[in-house]
Each structure stands twice: as C-alpha cells, then as structure tokens.
mmCIF file of C-alpha atoms in Angstrom:
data_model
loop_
_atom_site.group_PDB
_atom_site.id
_atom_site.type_symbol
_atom_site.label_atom_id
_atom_site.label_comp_id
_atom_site.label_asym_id
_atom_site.label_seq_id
_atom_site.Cartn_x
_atom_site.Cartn_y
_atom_site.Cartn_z
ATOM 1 C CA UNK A 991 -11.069 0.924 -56.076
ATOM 2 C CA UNK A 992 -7.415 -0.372 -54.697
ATOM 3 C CA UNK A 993 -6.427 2.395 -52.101
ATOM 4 C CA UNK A 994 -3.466 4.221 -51.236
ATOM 5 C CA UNK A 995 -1.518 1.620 -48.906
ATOM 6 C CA UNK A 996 -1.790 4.495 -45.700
ATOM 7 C CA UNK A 997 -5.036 3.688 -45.906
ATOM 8 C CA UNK A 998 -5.420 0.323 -45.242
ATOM 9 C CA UNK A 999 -2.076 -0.106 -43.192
ATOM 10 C CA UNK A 1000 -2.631 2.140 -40.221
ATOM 11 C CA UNK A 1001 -0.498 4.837 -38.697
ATOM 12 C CA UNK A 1002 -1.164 3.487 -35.146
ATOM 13 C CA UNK A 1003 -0.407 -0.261 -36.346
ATOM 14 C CA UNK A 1004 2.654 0.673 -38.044
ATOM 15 C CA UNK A 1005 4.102 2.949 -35.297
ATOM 16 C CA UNK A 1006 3.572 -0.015 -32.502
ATOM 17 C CA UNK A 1007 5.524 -2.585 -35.270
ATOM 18 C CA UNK A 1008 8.367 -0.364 -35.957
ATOM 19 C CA UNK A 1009 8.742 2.661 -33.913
ATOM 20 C CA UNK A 1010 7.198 5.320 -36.475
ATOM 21 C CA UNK A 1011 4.474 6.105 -38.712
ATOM 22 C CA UNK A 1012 3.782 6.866 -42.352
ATOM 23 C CA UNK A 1013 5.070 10.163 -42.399
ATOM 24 C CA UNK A 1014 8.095 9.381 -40.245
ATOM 25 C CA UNK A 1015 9.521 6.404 -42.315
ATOM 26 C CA UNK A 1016 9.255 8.806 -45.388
ATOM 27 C CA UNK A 1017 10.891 11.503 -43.650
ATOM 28 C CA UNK A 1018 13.973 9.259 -43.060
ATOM 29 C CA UNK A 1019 13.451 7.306 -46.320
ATOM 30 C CA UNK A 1020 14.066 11.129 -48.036
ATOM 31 C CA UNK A 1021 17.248 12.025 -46.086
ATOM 32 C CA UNK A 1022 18.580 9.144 -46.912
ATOM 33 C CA UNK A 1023 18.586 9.698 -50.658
ATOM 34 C CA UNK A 1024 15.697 6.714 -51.556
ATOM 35 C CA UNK A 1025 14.015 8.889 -54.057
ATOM 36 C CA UNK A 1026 16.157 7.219 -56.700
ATOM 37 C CA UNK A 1027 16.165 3.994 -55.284
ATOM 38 C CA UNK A 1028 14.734 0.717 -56.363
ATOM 39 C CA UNK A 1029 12.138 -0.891 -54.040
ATOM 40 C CA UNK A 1030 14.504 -4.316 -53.013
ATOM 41 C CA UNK A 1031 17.120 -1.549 -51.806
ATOM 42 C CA UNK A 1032 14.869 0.960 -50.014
ATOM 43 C CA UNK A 1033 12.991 -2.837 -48.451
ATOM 44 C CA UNK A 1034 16.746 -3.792 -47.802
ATOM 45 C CA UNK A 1035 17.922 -0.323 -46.504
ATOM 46 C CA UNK A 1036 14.864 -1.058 -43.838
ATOM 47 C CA UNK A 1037 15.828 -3.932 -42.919
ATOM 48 C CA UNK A 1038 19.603 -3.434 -42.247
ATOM 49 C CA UNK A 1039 20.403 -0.203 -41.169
ATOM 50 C CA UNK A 1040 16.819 0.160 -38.967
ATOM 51 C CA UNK A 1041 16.082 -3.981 -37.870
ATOM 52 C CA UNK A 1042 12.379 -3.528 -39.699
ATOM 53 C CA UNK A 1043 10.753 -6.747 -40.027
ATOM 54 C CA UNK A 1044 10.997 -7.844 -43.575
ATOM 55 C CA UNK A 1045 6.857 -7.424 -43.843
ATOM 56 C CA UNK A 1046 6.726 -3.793 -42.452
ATOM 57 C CA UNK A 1047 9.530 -3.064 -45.253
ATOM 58 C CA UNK A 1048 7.593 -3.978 -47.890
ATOM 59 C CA UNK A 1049 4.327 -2.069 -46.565
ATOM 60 C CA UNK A 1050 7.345 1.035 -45.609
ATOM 61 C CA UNK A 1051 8.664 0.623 -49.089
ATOM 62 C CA UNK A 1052 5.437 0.881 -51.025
ATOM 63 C CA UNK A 1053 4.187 3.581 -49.281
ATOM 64 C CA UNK A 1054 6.998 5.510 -49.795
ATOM 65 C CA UNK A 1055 6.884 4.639 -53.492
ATOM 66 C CA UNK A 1056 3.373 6.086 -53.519
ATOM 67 C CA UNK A 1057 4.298 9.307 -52.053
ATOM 68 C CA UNK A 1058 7.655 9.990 -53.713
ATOM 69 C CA UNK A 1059 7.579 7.993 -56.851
ATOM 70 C CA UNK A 1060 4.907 7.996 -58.449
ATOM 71 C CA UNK A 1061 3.938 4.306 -58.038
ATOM 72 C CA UNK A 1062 -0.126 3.851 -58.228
ATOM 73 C CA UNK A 1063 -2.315 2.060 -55.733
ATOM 74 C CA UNK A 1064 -1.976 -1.428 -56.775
ATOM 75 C CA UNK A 1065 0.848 -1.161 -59.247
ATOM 76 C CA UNK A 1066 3.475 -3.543 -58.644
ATOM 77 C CA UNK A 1067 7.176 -2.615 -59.115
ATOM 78 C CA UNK A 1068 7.668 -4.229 -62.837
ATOM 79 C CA UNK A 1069 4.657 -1.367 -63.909
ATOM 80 C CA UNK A 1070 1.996 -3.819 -64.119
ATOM 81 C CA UNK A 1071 -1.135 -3.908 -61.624
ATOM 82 C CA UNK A 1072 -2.466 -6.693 -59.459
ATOM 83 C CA UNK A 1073 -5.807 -6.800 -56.890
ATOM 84 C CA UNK A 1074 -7.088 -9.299 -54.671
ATOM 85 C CA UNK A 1075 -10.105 -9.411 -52.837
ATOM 86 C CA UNK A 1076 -10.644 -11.910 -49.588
ATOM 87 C CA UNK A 1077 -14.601 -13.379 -48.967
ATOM 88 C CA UNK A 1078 -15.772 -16.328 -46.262
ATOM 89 C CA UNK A 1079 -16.610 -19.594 -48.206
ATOM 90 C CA UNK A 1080 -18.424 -22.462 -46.235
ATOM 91 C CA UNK A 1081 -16.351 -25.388 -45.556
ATOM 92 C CA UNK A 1082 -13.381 -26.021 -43.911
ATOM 93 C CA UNK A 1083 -9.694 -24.570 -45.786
ATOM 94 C CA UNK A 1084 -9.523 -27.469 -48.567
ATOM 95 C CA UNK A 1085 -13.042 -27.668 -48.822
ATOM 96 C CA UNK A 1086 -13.625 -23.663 -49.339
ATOM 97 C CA UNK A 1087 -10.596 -23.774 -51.352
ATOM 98 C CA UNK A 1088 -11.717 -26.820 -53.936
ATOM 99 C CA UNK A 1089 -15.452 -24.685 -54.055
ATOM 100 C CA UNK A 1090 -13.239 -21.580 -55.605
ATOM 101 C CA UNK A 1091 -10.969 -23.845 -57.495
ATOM 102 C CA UNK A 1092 -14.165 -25.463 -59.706
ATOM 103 C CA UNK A 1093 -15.825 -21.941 -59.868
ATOM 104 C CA UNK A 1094 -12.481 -20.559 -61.099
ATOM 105 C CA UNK A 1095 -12.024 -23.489 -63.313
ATOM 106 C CA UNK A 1096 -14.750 -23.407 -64.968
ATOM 107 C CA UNK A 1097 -14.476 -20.054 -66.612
ATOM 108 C CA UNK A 1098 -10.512 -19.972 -66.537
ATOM 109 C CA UNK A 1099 -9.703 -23.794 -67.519
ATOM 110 C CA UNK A 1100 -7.172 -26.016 -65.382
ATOM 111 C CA UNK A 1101 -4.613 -24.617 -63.054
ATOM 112 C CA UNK A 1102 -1.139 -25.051 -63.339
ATOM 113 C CA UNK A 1103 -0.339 -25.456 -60.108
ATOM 114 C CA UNK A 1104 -1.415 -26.611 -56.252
ATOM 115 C CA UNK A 1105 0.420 -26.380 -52.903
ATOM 116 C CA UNK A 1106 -2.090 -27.547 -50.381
ATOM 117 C CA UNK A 1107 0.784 -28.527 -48.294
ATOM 118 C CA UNK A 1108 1.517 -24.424 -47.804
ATOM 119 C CA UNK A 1109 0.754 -23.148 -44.610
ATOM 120 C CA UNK A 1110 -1.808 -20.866 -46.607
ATOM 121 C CA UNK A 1111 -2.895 -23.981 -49.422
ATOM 122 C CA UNK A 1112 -2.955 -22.110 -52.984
ATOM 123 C CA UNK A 1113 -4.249 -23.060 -56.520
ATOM 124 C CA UNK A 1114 -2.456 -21.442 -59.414
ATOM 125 C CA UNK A 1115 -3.798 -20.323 -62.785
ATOM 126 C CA UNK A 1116 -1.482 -19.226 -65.788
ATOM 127 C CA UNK A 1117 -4.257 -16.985 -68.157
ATOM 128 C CA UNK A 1118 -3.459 -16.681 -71.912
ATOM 129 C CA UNK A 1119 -3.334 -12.786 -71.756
ATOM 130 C CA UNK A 1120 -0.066 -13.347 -69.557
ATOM 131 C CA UNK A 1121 -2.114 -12.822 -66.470
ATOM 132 C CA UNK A 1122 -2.011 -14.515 -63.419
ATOM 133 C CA UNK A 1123 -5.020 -15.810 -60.654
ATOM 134 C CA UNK A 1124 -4.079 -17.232 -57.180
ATOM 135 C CA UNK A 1125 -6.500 -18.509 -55.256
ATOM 136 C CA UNK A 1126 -4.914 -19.080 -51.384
ATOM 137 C CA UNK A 1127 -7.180 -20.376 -48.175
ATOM 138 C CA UNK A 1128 -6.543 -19.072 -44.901
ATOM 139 C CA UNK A 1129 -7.122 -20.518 -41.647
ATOM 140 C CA UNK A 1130 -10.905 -21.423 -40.938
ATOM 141 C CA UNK A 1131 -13.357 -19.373 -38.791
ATOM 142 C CA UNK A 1132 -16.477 -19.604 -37.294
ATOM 143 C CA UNK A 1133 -18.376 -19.248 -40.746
ATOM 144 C CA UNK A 1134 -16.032 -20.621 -43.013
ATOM 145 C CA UNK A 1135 -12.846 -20.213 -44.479
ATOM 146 C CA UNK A 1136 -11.250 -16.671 -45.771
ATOM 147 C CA UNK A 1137 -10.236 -17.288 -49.597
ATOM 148 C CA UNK A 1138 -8.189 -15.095 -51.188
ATOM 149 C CA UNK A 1139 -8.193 -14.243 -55.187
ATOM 150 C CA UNK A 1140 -5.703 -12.248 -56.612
ATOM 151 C CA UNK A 1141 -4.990 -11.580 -60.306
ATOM 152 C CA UNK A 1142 -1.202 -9.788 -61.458
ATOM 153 C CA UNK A 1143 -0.071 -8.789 -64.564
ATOM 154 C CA UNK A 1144 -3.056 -6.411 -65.355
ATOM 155 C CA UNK A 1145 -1.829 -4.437 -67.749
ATOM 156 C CA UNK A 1146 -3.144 -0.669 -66.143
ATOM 157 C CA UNK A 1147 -4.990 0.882 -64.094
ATOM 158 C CA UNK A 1148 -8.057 0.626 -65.909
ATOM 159 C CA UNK A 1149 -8.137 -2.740 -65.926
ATOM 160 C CA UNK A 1150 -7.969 -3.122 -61.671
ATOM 161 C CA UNK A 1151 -11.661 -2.353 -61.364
ATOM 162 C CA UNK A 1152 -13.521 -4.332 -63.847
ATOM 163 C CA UNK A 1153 -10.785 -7.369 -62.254
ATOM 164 C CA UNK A 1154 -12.243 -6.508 -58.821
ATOM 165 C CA UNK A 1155 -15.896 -6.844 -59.466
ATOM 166 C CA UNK A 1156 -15.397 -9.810 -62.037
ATOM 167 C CA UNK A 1157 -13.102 -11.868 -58.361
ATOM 168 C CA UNK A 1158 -15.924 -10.735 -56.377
ATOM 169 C CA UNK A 1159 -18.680 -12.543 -58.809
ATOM 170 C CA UNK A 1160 -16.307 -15.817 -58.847
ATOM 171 C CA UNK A 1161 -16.290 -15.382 -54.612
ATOM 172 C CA UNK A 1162 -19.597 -15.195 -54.264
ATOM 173 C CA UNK A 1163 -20.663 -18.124 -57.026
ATOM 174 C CA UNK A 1164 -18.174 -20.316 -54.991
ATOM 175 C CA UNK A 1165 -19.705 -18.939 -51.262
ATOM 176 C CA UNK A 1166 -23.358 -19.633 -53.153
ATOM 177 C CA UNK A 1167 -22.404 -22.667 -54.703
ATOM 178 C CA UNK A 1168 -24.154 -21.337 -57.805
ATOM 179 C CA UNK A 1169 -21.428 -22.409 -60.290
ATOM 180 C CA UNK A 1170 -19.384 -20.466 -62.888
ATOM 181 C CA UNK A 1171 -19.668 -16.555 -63.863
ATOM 182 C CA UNK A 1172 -18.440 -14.568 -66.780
ATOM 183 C CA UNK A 1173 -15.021 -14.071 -67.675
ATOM 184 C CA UNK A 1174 -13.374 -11.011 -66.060
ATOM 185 C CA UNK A 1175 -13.387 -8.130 -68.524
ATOM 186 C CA UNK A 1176 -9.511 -7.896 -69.038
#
C-alpha cells in the first residue's frame, strides 16, 4: 500500500533540510492562504519566499496536499496515480538495468525510449492503456544495482496495489533471472 508521504519522509530529516517539520511547513503553508493553491505555486511559494531546496518543496508540497487537499497517497497532481517500487539486481548499473529491460520487454513489448547516458540510465515504455513504466538504475552496491520501476497514469486508487505486486514479480524475475511474468492487472 503507497503511504502517506510523512511517513516515509521523516520529521527529523525534513527539519535538519529546511528548518521545520511536517506540521510546521503546513502551519505556514495555511496562513499563507495555499489551501486554494495549485501544487507548482505552493512548490514555488517554497522556494522563493523561504530558499527551500527545490526537492524538499516538492516532498513540502505533497504533504501539504495530503493534509489539506484531499490529494491520496500516490495520486499525482493531474488525478491519476503512479507507484514505484526499488529491488537489488545482480550486475553492475547497465547490466541490472538490460536484466529488467528484457523481463519488462517481454510482457510489455519494446520501449520507446533509453537514456543510459543519464546520471540515473532509464528505459521507457509507452503501454496501450495510456500508462506509463520507467525502469531507472541507480548507482551500484555491494550486491548489485538498485532498479527502480515505476508505472503513472493508473487510473485510481484501486489500481496502485495490484501495479505494486505485478513491479515486484517483474523485479524479482529480472533479480532471478527467471524470465517474463504476467501482465500487471491494470
């Protein structure tokens, strides 16, 4: 289940990046009138009138949005929902990264699109249900490389846990090297 963003973005964390926690940044975020705001100009508010780094705005900003708007864990500001889920794969970042891409591949067809000159190398799938599946390596660790899967444009909410489990069976066939696994249930 995709969690409230205060609980995977901690109070402590945030308070050493930018001075105040959770509660604190939506204390000032109300008296400033962002109830009605959109998300770039409560993010830009952030940035200009309190010098937040641009990253903490967009953690400060959803947040907020989940307390005082309404906005769902995982829902992304045009109303549709996205998850992503992060697992080791053996090999170093273009191997791991090629492993998910032929695991992905075979269930979701070609990509569109590569960048494996990106700081974080990514491989790009357009779906025919409008969705969309990024798979992005990070730097390498002792075990292997972190690769991240993410699909957007899920229509609801309903459809962010079946997406979960069906990138977690497409990790771990690609960590296994046991090949493709069933189309996520969209």
């Amino acid at each position: 289940m995709v969690k409230k963003l205060e609980q995977n973005m901690g109070a402590d964390a945030m308070r050493a990046a930018t001075g105040r926690d959770h509660a604190g940044w939506r204390a000032v975020l109300q008296e400033a009138g962002a109830q009605q705001w959109s998300h770039s100009r409560i993010a830009a508010y952030l940035v200009e009138e309190h010098v937040v780094d641009g990253w903490w705005a967009q953690g400060i900003t959803v947040d907020y949005e989940q307390a005082h708007q309404g906005r769902l864990p995982g829902q992304q500001t045009d109303g549709t929902f996205s998850v992503g889920l992060t697992r080791t794969v053996p090999g170093e970042r273009l191997e791991a990264l090629a492993r998910v891409e032929a695991t992905v591949s075979a269930v979701h067809g070609e990509p569109h699109g590569r960048n494996m000159g990106a700081s974080q190398p990514v491989v790009r799938w357009r779906l025919p249900d409008g969705g969309r599946l990024a798979a992005a390596a990070q730097a390498p660790n002792k075990t292997g490389t972190p690769v991240n899967l993410t699909m957007q444009r899920l229509p609801d909410a309903a459809a962010v846990e079946p997406t979960r489990r069906a990138l977690e069976e497409l990790l771990e066939a690609a960590r296994s090297g046991e090949g493709p696994v069933a189309t996520p249930g969209r």
